[in-house]
Every structure is written in C-alpha cells, then in structure tokens.
Short mmCIF file of C-alpha atoms in Angstrom, two decimals:
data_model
loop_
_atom_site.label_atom_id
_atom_site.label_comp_id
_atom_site.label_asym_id
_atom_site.label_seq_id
_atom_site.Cartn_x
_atom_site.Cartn_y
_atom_site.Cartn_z
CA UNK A 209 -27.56 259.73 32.75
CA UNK A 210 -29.89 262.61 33.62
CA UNK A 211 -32.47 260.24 34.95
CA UNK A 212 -29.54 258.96 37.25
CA UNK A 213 -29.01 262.91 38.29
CA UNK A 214 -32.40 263.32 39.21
CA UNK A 215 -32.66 259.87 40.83
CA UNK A 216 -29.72 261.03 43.05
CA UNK A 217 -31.40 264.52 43.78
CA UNK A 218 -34.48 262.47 45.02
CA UNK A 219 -32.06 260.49 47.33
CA UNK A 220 -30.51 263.78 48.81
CA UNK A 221 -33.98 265.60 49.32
CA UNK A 222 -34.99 262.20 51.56
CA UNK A 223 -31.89 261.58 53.00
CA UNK A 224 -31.95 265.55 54.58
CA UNK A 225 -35.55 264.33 55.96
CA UNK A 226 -34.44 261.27 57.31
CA UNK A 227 -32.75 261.97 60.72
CA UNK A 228 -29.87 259.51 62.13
CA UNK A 229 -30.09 258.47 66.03
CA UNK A 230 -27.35 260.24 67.76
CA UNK A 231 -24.55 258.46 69.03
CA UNK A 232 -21.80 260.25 71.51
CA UNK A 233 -19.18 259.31 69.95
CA UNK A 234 -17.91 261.62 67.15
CA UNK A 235 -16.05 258.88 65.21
CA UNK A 236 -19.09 256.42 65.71
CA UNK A 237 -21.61 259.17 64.35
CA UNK A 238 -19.85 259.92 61.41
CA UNK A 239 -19.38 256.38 60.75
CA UNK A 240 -23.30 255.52 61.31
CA UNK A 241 -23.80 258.63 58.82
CA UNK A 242 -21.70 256.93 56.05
CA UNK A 243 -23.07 253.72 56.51
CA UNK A 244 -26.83 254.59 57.03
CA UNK A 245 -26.05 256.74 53.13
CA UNK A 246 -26.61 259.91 55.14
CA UNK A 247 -24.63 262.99 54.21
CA UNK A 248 -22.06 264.60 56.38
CA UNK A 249 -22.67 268.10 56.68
CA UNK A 250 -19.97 271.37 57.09
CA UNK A 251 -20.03 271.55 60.78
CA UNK A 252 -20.10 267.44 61.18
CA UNK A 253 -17.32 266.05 62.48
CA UNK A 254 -14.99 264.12 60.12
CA UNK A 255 -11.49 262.74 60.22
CA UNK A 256 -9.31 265.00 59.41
CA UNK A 257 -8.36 262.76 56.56
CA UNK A 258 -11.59 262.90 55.07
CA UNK A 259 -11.45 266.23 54.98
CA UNK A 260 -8.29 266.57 53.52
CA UNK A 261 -9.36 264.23 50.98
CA UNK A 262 -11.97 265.93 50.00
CA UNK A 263 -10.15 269.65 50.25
CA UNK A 264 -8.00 267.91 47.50
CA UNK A 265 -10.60 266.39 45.59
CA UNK A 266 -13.27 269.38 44.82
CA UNK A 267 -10.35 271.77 44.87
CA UNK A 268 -8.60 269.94 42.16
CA UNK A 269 -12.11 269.78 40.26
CA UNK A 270 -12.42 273.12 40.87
CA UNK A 271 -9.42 274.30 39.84
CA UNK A 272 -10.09 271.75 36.20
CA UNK A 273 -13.25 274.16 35.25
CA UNK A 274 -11.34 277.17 35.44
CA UNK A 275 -8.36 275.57 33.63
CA UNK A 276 -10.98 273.90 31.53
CA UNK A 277 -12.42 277.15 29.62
CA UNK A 278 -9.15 278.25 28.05
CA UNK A 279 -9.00 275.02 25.38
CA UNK A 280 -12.78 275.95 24.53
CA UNK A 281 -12.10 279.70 25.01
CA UNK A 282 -9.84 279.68 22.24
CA UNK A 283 -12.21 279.01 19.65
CA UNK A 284 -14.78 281.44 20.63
CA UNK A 285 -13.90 284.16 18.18
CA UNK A 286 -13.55 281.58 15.09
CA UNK A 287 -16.62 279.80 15.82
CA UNK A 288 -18.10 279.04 12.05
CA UNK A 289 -21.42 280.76 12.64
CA UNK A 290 -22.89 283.15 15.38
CA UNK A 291 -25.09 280.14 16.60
CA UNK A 292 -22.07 277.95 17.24
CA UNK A 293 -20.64 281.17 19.30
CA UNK A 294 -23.84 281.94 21.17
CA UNK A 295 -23.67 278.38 22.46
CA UNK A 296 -20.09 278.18 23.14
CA UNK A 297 -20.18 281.22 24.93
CA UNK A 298 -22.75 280.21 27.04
CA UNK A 299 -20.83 276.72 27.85
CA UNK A 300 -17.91 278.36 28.73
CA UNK A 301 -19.66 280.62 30.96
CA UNK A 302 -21.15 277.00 32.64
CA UNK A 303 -17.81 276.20 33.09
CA UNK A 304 -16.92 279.25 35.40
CA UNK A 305 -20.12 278.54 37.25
CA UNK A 306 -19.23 274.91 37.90
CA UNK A 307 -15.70 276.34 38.81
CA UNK A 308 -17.06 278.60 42.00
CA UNK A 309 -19.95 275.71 43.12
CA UNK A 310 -17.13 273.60 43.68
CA UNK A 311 -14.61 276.58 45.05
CA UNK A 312 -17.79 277.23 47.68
CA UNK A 313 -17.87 273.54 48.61
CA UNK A 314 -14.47 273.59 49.23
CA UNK A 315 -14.81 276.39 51.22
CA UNK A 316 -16.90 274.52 53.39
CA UNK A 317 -14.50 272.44 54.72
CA UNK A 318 -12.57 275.57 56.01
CA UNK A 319 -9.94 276.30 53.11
CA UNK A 320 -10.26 279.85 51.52
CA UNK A 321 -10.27 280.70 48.15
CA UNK A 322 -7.46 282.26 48.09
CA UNK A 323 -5.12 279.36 49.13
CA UNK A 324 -6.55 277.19 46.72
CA UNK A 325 -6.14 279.62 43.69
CA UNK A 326 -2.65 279.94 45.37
CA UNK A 327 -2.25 276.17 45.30
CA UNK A 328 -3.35 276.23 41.52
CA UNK A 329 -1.37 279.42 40.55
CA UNK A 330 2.22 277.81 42.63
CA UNK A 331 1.40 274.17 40.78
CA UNK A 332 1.31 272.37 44.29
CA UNK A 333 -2.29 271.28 43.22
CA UNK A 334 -3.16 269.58 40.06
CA UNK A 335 -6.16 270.12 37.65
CA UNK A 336 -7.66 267.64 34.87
CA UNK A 337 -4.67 265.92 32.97
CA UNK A 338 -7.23 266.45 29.49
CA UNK A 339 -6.65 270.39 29.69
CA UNK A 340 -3.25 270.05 28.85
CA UNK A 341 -4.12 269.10 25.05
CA UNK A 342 -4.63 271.40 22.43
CA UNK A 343 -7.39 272.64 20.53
CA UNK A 344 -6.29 272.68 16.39
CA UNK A 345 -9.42 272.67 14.72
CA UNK A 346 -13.37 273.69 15.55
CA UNK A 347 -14.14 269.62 15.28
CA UNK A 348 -12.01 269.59 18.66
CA UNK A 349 -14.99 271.59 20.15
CA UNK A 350 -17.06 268.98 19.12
CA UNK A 351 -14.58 266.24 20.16
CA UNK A 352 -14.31 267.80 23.71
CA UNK A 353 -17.78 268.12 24.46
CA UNK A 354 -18.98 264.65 22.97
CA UNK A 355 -15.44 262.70 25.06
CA UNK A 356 -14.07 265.10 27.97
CA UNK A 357 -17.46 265.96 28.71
CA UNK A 358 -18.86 262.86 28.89
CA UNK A 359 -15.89 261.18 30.07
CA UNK A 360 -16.71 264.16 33.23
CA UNK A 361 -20.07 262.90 33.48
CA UNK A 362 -19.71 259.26 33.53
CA UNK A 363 -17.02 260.08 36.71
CA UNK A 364 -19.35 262.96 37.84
CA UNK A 365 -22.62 261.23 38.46
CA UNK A 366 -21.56 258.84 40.89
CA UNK A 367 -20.36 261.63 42.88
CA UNK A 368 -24.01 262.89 42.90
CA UNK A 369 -24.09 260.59 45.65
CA UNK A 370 -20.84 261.26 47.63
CA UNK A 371 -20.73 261.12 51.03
CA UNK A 372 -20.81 265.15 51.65
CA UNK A 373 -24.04 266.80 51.26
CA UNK A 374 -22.10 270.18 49.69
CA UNK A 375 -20.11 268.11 47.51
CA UNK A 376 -23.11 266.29 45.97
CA UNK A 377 -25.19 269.19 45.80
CA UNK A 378 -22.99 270.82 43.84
CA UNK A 379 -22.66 267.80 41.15
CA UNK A 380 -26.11 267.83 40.98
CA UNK A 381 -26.27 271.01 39.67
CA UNK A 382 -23.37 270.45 37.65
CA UNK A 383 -24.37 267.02 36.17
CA UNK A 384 -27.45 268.73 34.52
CA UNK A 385 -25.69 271.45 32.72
CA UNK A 386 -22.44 269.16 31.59
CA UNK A 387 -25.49 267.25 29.87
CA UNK A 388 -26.25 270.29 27.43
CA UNK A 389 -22.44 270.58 26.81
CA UNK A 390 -22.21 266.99 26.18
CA UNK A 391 -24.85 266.78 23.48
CA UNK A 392 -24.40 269.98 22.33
CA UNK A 393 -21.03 268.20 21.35
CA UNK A 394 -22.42 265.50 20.18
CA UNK A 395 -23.88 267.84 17.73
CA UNK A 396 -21.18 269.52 15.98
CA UNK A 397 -19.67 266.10 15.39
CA UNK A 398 -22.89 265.13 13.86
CA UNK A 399 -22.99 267.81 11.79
CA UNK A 400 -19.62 267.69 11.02
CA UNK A 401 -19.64 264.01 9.99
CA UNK A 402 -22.66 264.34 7.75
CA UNK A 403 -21.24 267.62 6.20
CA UNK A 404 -18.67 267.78 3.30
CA UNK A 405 -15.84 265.73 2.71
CA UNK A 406 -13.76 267.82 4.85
CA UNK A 407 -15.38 268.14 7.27
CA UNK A 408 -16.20 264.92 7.84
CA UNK A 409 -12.34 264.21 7.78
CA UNK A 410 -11.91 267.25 10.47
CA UNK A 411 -14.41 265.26 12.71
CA UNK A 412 -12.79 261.87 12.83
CA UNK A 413 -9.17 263.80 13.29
CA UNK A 414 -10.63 265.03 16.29
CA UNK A 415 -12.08 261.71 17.68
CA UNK A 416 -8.81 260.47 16.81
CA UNK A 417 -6.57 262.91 18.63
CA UNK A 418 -9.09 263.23 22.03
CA UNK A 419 -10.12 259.59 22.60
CA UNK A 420 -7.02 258.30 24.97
CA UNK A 421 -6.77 261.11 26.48
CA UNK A 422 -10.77 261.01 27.29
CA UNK A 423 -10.20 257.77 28.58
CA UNK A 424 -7.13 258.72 30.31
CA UNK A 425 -9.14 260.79 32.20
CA UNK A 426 -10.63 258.47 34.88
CA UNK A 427 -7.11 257.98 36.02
CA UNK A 428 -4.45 255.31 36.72
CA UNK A 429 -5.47 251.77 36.96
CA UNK A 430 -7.11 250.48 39.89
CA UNK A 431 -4.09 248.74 41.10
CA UNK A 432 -2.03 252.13 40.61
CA UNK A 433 -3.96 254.49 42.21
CA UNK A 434 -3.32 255.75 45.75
CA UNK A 435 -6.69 257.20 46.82
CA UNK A 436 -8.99 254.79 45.34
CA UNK A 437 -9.82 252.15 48.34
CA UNK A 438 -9.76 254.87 51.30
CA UNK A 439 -12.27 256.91 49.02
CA UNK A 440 -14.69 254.19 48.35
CA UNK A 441 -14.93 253.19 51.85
CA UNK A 442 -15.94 256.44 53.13
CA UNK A 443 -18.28 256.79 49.80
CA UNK A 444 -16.68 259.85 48.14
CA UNK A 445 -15.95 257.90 45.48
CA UNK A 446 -18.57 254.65 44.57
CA UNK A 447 -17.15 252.82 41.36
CA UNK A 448 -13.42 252.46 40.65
CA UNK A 449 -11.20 254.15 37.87
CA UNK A 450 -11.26 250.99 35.57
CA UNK A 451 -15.45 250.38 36.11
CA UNK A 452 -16.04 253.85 35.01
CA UNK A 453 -13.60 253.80 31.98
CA UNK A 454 -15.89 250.66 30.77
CA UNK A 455 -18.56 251.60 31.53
CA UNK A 456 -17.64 255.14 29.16
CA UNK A 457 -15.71 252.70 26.67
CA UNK A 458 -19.28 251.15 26.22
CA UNK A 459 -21.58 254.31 25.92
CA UNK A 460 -18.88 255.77 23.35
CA UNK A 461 -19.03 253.03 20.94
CA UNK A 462 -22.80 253.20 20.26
CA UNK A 463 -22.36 256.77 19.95
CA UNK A 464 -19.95 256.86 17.62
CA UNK A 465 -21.81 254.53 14.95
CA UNK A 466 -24.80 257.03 15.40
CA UNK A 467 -22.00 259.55 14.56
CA UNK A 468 -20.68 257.32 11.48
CA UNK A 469 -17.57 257.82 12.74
CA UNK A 470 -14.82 255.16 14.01
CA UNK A 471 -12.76 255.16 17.80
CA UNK A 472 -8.88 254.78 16.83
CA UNK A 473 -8.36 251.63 18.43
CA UNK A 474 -8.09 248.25 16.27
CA UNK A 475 -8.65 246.25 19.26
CA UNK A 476 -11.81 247.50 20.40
CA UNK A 477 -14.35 244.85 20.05
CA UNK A 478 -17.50 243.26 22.28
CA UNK A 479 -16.86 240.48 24.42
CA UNK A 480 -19.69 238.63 24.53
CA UNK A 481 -18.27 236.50 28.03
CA UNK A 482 -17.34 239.89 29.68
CA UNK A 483 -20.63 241.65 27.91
CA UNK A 484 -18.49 244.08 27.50
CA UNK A 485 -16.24 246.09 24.94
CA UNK A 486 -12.33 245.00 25.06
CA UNK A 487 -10.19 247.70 24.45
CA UNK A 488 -6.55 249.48 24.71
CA UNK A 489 -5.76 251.16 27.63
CA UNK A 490 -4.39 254.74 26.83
CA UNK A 491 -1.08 255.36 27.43
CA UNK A 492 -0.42 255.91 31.73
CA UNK A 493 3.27 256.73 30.91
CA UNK A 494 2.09 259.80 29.02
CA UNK A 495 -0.48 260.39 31.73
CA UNK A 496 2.28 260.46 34.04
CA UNK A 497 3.97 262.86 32.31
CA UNK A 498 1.29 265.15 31.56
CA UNK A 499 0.16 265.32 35.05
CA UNK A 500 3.77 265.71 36.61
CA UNK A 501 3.57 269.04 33.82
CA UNK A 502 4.96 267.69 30.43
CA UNK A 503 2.41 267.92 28.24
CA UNK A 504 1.85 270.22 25.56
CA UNK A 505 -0.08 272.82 26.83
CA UNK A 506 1.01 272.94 30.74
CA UNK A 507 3.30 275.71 30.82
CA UNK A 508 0.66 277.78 28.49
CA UNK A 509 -2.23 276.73 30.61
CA UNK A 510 -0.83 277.88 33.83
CA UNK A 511 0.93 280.80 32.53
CA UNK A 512 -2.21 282.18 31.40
CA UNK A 513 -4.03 281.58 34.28
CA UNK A 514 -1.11 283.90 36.58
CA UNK A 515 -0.94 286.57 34.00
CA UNK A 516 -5.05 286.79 34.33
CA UNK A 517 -4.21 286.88 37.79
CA UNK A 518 -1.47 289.00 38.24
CA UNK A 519 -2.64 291.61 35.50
CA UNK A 520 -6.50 291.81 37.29
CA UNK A 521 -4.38 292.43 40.47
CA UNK A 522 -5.72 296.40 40.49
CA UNK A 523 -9.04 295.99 38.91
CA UNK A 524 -9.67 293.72 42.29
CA UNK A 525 -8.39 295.97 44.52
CA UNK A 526 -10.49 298.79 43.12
CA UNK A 527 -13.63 296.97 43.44
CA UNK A 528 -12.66 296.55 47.05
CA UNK A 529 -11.64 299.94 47.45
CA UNK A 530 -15.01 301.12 46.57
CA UNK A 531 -16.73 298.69 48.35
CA UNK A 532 -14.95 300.09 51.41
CA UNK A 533 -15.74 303.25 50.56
CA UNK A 534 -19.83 302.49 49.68
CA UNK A 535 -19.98 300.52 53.20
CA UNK A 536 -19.25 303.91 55.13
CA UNK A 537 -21.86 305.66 53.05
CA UNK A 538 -24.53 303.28 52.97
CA UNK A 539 -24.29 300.73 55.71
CA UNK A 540 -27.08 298.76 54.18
CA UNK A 541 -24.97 297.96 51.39
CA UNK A 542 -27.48 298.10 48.19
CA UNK B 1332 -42.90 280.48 48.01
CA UNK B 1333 -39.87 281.03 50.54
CA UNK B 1334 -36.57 281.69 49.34
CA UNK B 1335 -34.19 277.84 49.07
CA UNK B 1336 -30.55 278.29 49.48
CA UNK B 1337 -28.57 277.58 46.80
CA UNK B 1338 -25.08 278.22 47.11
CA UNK B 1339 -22.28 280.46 47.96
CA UNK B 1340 -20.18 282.95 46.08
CA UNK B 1341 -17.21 285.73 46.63
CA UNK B 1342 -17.96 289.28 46.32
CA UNK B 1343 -16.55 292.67 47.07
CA UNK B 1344 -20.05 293.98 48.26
CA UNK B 1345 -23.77 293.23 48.37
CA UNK B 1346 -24.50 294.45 44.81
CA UNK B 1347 -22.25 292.72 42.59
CA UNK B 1348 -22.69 289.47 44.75
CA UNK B 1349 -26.54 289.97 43.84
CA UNK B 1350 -25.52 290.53 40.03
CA UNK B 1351 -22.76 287.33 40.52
CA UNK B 1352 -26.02 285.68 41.86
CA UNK B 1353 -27.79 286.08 38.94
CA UNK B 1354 -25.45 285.03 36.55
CA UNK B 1355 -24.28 282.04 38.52
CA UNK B 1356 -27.79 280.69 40.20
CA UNK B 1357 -30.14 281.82 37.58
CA UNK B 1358 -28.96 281.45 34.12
CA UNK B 1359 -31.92 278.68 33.45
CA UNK B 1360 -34.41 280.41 34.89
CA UNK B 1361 -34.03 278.82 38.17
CA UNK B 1362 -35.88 281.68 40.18
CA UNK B 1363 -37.17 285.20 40.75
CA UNK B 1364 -36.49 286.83 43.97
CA UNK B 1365 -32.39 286.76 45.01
CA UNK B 1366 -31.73 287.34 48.89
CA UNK B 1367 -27.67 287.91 49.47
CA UNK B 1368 -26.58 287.42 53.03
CA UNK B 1369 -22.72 287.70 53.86
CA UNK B 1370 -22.05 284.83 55.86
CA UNK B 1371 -20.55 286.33 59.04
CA UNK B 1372 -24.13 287.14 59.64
CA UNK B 1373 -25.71 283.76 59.64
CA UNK B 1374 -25.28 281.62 62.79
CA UNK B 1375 -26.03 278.51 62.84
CA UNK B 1376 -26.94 275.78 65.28
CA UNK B 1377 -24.31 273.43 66.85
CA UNK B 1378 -24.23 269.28 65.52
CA UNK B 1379 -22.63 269.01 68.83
CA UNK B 1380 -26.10 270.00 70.49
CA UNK B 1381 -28.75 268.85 68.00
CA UNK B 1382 -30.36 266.77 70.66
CA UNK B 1383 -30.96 269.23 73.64
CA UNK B 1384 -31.72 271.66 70.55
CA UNK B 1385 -34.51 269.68 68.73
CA UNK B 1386 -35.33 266.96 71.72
CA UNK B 1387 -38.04 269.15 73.78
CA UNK B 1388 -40.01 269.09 70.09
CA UNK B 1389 -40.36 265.21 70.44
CA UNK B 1390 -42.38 265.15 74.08
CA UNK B 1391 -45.04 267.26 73.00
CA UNK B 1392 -47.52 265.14 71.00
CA UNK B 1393 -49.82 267.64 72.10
CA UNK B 1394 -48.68 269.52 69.21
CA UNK B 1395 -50.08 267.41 66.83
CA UNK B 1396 -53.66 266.57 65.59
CA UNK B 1397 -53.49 263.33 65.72
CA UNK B 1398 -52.97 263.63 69.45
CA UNK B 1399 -56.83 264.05 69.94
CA UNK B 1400 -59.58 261.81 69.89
CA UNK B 1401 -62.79 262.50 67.49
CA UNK B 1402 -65.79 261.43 68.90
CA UNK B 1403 -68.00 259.60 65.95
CA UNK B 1404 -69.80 261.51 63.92
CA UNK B 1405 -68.43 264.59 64.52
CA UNK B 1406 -67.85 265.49 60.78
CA UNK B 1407 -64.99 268.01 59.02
CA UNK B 1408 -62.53 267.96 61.81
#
C-alpha cells in the first residue's frame, strides 16, 4: 500500500506542474479540472455541493481521529512493557496529528474549527461507527491496529487521489504514518499468537470480536448508500463501499494465516470464478444502530469528549489571555 | 533549501504554534528550520485572474535561453 501512497504523491507533485487551459466558465473549469485528474484548489470554484460534501466528509474523518484515541488511550497505562507504551503513546499522538491535518483541510473550505467541534460535541455530525466498541483486553490493541487500521487504509489510499488538492495532501501524509500503526499491530498479534497459551487465546478473542465491525467500516452496501455515486463522479471517492471491503476481505485472509490465527466467519472461502474470497457481510442492522448512537460505547465516547471540553474551558482562555497580553508587549510575537 | 508549506494549525500565539509545529510537522524528522505565519497575513492571488496574472510571462521567449541562436563552434554556452 505504501508504494500506492507514494505513487499518488508522485501524481500530485505533477499534477500541481501541469497547468489546465482556462475556460470562462466557472462550472466548465471545475469540470475540465475533475476530468483532466487535476486538483481543485481552496479558492477554486466548486458547487456548493461539493463543498458541502466534502465539509462533511473530512470533518467527519476528522472528528473519527480525535474520537479514535480514547479506545487506544485506555490502554496506555496497562501496556505489558514500557516498549509497548512508548509505541502506543506515540500512535496515539499520530492520531491527534491526523485529527488537525484533516480539521485544517476542512478549514479550507471556509468552516471553522469551532463549528465542527460544535457539530461533534452537539452529535449533529457523526464520527467512525468502529469507535463505538470497546477495548477489554491489550490483544484489542493489536486487533485495532492490524483491522481498523487497515480497514482505514484500504478506504484511505484511494483518497490519496481525491479530487481536492488539501484533502489528498493530507491523506498522504496520513497514509504513511497509519502504515506504522498498522504493522505495528500486526505485531502484537504476532507476538501474541506465538506466545503462551493464553495469550494466544487473548489474540484470536480479539480478531473475533473486531472483524465485522472492521469490515463494517467501509459502510452500507453499495445499493444503500446515499453519497456513493455523486462522490465518485466528482472523484472524492474512486472505488465503492463493497470493492474496498473485498478488496480488505482479501488482504486480511493472507494475513491472518501468517498470524496463525483464524477470521470468525465459516463461510469465508476463495472463489476461484470471482478470484476472490466469499464472505458474510457484517451485520448493517447493527451498523445502523451504532451509527444512529446505540452502541456500546457512544454515550461514553462523546461524554468524554464534552467533559475534556468543557473542563479545559479556562486553561484555553488563559492561554488566550496571555497571548493578548504578550501581543501588546512584544508585537513581534516570539 | 527554501522553506515547503506543509500545513495549517490553531494557536493562541506565535510560540506555541511554533512548538504545535514541531510536534505535529516534525515528529519523523521531516525538517529543520519552522517559519509560522498567521494567515491573515498571507494574501494570495485570485483563480479568478490567473490569466492576466501569469499571461504577460508567456510572450516573452526572450526570457529564455533557448530563445537565442549559437553560432557553430562557439563552445560552453
């Protein structure tokens, strides 16, 4: 997948040196820009429903990496050893990062931070369905960064490509450091697996518990979802919910016998027609409910995000307190 | 080597958005030298007028070395 990253990185670099003939008309330029694989840039015009597409696209994303570090989070004090800690530390600190690229790409479209955290904090805007699952045991670190980060990956390198330059900048930044989560993953199951009894056991509970929900994660079925077609034409998104679930389905099951360890689903076999694994869908009734804010961890989730909030309310305004005060003294700033 | 921009962040003042800058942009390594600019300060030029903006640039082959003719011979030019 990296080589895909850096493939798309390429692309980018050319496209920016590449230079489209103007045409007058707004629609028509932006229009020749998708089609010629151009990118459209902040001060572009764009429909507005592009750009409300796309306000509710990275915002949502956004909004999943901040959500995303408090599943993780809550294993950084019982990390087995102070190597496992170092690293999970420093992937949950990735995660913030990923969470303000994505917040500033937003912000390019002309939304402000503020409304979006709003939008996040009020529950009028959604974040990853995944995030509402718990962690139980350390082999769910493991489980989440071999699955729900590569699950992210297989759906996030496409977008390394998306129509708007800021947007696919900021995957391509992303896409490299979800890489070291992902195998970093990879290896605790490994370890795990190849370990003790029990711990081997703790491993395939975990694979057990996070695979429909991993697959869950690329969304309704293509003839469900509502966004899909207007998205692909304007080349936000460029493969569909269901080729992107196969296309994990496949990766995972050659991972998992490198792992020794088995994907809960009976059905799962190759199809030697399709040259490709059948398998069970996950459940979309359960989806439904854990994105309309039924699953287990929703109400903890959000209510931990407000209290963080609400409680760093005055540490906020003191930093811009002082800031006021530092810009009489020293104009310059630093 | 000149200084690439790489992204955007909030910040109460210049300072911590240099030490948010180093933490966010830099964690691999990714550079030496930080430049913060708040971004009321940057304008930028129109889309709307790219091509009066950048035309004038395309009728002045003079510009460019190719433009003129080497006699033969006439070696490291």
């Amino acid at each position: 997948m990296l080589d895909q990253v850096e493939a798309a990185e390429r692309e980018l670099r050319s496209a920016a040196e590449r230079r489209l003939a103007g045409d007058d008309h707004l629609q028509g330029y932006f229009e020749a820009i998708i089609e010629a694989d151009q990118k459209v840039e902040p001060r572009d015009w764009m429909p507005d429903d592009y750009r409300r597409s796309l306000v509710r696209q990275i915002a949502q994303h956004a909004h999943s990496e901040i959500i995303g570090m408090q599943p993780e989070g809550n294993w950084i004090t019982r990390a087995p050893s102070l190597k496992r800690k170092a690293i999970l530390l420093a992937k949950v600190q990735d995660e913030a990062g990923h969470g303000l690229y994505l917040y500033a790409a937003a912000e390019t479209l002309g939304v402000s931070r503020d409304e979006l955290v709003e939008l996040l904090l009020s529950g009028r805007q959604k974040y990853s369905s995944i995030f509402n699952y718990p962690t139980l045991t350390w082999a769910d670190v493991g489980a989440i960064g071999w699955l729900v980060d590569g699950a992210a990956i297989v759906n996030q390198v496409p977008l390394c490509r998306c129509s708007y330059g800021p947007y696919a900048r900021a995957m391509i930044r992303i896409c490299k450091e979800e890489s070291f989560h992902q195998r970093q993953g990879f290896e605790i199951l490994h370890t795990l697996a190849h370990g003790t009894p029990a711990q081997r056991e703790m491993a395939q509970d975990a694979v057990n518990r996070w695979w429909y929900p991993s697959l869950a994660m690329f969304g309704p079925p293509d003839s469900d979802s509502t966004h899909s077609e207007r998205s692909m034409a304007w080349k936000i998104k460029r493969f569909s919910n269901d080729e992107l679930r196969q296309r994990f389905v496949d990766m995972c099951v050659q991972q998992a016998s490198v792992l020794t360890l088995s994907l809960p689903d009976p059905d799962l076999r190759w199809n030697a027609e399709r040259e490709h694994y059948d398998f069970t869908q996950p459940d979309f009734d359960e989806l439904m409910q854990v994105v309309k804010g039924n699953g287990p961890c929703n109400r903890q989730r959000i209510e931990h995000r407000r209290r963080a909030h609400s409680e760093g309310a005055w540490v906020r305004e003191a930093a811009a307190a002082y800031a006021a005060k530092r810009a009489v003294r020293e104009p310059a700033g630093v | 080597m000149a200084h690439t921009h790489v992204g955007s962040l909030h910040a109460p003042d210049a300072e911590l958005a240099l030490r948010n800058a180093r933490d966010l942009y830099t964690r691999r390594q990714e550079g030496v030298s930080i430049w913060v600019v708040p971004s009321a300060a940057i304008v930028a030029s129109s889309p709307d007028e790219k091509d009066a903006f950048f035309d004038p640039a395309a009728d002045k082959v003079y510009r460019h070395p190719t433009f003129y003719d080497v006699p033969e011979g006439a070696g490291h030019l």
